[in-house]
Short mmCIF file of C-alpha atoms in Angstrom, two decimals:
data_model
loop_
_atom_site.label_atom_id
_atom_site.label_comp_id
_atom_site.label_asym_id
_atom_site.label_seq_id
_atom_site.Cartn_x
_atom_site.Cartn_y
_atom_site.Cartn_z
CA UNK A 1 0.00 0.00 0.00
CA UNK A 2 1.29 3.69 -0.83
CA UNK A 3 1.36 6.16 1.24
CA UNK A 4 1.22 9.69 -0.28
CA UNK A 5 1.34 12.85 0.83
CA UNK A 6 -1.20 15.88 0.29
CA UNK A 7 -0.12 18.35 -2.03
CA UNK A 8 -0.17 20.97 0.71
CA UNK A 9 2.37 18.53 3.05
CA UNK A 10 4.39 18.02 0.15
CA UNK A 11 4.61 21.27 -0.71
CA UNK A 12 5.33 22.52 3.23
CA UNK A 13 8.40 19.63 2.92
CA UNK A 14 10.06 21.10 0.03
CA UNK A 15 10.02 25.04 1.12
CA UNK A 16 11.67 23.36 4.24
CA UNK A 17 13.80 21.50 2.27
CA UNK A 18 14.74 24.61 0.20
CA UNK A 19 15.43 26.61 3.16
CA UNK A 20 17.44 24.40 5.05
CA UNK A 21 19.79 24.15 2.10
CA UNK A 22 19.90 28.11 1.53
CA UNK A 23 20.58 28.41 5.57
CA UNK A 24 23.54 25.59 5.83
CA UNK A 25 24.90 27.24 2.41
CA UNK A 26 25.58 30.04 4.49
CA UNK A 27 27.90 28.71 6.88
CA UNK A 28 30.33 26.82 4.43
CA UNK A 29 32.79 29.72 4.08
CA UNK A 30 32.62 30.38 0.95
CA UNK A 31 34.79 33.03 -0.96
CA UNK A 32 33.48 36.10 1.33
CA UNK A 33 34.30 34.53 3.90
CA UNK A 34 37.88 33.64 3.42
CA UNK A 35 38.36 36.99 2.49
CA UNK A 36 37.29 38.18 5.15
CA UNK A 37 39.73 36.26 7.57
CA UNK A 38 42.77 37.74 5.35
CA UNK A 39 45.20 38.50 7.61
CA UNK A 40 46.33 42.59 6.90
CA UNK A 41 48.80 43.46 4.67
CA UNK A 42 53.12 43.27 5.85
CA UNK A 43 55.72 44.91 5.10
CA UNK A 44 59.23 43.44 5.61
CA UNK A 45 62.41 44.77 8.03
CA UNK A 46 65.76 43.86 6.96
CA UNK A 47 69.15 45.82 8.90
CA UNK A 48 72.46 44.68 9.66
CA UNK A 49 71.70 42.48 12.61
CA UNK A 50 67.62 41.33 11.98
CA UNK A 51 65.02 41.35 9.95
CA UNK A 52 61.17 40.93 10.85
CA UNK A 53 58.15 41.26 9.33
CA UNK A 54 55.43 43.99 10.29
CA UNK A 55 51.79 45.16 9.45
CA UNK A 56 52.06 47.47 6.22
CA UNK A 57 50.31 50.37 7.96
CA UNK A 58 53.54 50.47 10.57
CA UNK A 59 56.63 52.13 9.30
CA UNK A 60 60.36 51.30 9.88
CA UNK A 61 62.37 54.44 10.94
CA UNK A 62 66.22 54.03 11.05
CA UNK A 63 67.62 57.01 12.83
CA UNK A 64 71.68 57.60 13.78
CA UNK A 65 72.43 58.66 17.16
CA UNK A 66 75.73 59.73 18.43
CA UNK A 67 74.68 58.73 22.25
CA UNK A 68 77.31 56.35 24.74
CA UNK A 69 74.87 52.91 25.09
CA UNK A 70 72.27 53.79 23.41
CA UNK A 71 72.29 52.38 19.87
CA UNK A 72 68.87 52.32 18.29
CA UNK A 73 68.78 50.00 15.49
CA UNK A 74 65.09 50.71 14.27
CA UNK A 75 61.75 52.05 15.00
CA UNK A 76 58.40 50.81 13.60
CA UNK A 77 55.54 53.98 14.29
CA UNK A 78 52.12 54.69 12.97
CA UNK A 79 53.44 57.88 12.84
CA UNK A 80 56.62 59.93 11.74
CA UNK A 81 59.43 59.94 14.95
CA UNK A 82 61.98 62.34 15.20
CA UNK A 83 65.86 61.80 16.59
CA UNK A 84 65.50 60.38 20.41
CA UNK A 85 68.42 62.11 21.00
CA UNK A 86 69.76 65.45 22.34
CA UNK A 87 72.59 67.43 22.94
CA UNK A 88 73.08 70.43 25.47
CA UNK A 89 76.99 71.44 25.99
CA UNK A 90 78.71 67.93 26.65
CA UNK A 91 75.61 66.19 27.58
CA UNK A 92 73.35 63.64 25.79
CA UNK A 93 70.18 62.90 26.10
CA UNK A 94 67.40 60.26 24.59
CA UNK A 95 64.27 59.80 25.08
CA UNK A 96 61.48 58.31 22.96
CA UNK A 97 61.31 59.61 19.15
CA UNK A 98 57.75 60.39 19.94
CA UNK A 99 56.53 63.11 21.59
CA UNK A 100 53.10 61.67 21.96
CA UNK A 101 51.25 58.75 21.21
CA UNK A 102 48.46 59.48 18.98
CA UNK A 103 44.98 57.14 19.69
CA UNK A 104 45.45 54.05 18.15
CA UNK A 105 49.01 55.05 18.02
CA UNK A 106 51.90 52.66 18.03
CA UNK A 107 55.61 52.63 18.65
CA UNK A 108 58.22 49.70 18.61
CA UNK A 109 62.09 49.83 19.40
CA UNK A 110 64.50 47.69 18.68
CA UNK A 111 68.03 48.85 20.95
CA UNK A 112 71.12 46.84 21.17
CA UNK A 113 72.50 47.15 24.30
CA UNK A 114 75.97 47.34 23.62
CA UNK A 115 77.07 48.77 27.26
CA UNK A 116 78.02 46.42 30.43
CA UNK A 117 77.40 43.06 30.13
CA UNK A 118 73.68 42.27 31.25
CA UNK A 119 73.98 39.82 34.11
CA UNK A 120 70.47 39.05 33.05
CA UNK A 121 67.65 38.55 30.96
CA UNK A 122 65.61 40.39 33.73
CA UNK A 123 62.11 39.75 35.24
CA UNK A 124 59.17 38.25 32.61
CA UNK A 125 58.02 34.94 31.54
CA UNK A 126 60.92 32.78 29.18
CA UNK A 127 59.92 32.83 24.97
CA UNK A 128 61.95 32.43 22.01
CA UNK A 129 62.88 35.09 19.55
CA UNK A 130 64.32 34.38 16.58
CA UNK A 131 65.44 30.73 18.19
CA UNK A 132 67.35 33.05 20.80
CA UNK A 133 66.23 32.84 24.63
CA UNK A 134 64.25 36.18 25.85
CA UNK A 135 61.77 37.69 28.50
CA UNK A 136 58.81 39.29 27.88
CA UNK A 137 56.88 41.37 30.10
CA UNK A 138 53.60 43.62 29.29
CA UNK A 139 52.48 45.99 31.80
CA UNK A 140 49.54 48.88 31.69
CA UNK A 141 50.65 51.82 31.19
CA UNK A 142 54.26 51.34 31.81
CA UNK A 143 57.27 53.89 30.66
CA UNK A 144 55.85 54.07 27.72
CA UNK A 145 53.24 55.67 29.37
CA UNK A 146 55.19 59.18 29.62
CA UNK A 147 54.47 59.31 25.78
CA UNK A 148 50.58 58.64 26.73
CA UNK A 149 50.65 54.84 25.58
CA UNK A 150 48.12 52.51 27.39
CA UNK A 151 50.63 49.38 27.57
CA UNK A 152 54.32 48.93 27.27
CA UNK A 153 55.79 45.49 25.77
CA UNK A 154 59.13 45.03 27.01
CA UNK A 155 61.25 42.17 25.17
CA UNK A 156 65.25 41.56 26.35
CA UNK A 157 67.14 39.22 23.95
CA UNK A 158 69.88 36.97 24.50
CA UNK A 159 72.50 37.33 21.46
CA UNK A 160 75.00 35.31 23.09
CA UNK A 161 75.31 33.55 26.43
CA UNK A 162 75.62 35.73 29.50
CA UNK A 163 77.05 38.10 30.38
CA UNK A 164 76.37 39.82 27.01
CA UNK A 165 75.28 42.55 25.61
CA UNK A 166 71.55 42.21 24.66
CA UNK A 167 68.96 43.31 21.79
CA UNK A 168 65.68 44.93 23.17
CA UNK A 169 62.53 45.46 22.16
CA UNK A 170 60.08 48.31 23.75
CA UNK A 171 56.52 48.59 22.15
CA UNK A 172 54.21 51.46 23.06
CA UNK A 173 50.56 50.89 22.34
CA UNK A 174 47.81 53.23 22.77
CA UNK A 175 43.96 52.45 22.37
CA UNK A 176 41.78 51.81 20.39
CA UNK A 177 42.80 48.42 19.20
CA UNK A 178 45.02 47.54 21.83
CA UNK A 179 44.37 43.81 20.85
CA UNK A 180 44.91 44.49 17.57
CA UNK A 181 48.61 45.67 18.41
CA UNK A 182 49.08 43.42 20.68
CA UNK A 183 48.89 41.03 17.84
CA UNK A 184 50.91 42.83 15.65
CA UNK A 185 53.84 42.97 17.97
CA UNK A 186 53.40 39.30 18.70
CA UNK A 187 53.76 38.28 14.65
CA UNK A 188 56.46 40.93 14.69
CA UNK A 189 58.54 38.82 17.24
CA UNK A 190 57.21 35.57 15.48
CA UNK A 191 59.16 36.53 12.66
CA UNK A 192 62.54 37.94 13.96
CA UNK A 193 65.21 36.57 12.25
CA UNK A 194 68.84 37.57 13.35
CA UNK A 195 71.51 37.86 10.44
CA UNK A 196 74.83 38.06 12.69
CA UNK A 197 76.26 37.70 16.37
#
């Protein structure tokens, strides 16, 4: 015996039929969607000692300073830095190549430390740079926050074994989109590569 269906039941089943398809077609990522997820655009660091990748809308400074250990080797901003550095008589003094963090604003050093031997990496938890041991240590506010930043990444390198001189890194981030930079610094480290030492 058959059992058929009323045209009005058959017809309910197929617009359900129809819209569950349209619904779960959706959800399989199609182009849009992968698009979406891009990661944003990089652009690419290489100096004398590293190179590291960064996102596009950050730029690499490289600035000369005639200052006794203090030897910046490059600065990544969001926005134009001047010389750290200056001079009054026979004294030398450096600050940050930013007056002030602008909102959304973001600043990244790289220094070698090229005075004393560090006896130490310092206080933070252990990662690895560029297959090199290092410390990293995020804090609110921070010294970065004389230049109005919201968080401060600090980063100290190992090039050799101690005692050494070491490479650091200082990031100043200021908000909005402090998880945004956060992110960008990470990838930044991700890809440090050192070229010598």
């Amino acid at each position: 015996m058959e059992a058929r269906l009323p045209p009005r039941r058959l017809l309910t089943c197929a617009a359900a039929l129809v819209l569950l398809v349209v619904l779960t077609s959706g959800c399989g990522g199609g182009s849009n969607a992968h698009a979406a997820a891009k990661d944003p655009p990089v652009a690419k660091y290489t100096g004398t000692l590293l190179s590291f990748t960064h996102p596009a809308a950050w730029r690499a400074y490289t600035l000369r300073t005639q200052a006794l250990h203090f030897n910046p080797l490059v600065y990544v901003s969001t926005q134009p830095v001047h010389n750290p550095c200056t001079t009054t008589g026979n004294e030398t003094a450096c600050g940050f190549p930013v007056r002030q963090l602008e909102p959304g604003g973001v600043l990244v050093g790289w220094l070698y430390s090229g005075g004393p031997p560090a006896l130490t990496l310092g206080p933070g938890k252990r990662i690895q740079v560029g297959g090199r041991t290092a410390t990293i240590m995020s804090t609110a506010g921070g010294m970065c926050g004389r230049i109005g930043a919201d968080r401060t990444i600090d980063v100290r390198v190992e090039l050799r074994p101690l005692p050494s001189a070491l490479l650091e890194l200082t990031a100043c981030l200021r908000g909005p989109g402090l998880a945004q930079q956060e992110a960008g610094v990470d990838a930044l480290l991700a890809s440090t590569k050192f070229l010598s030492q």
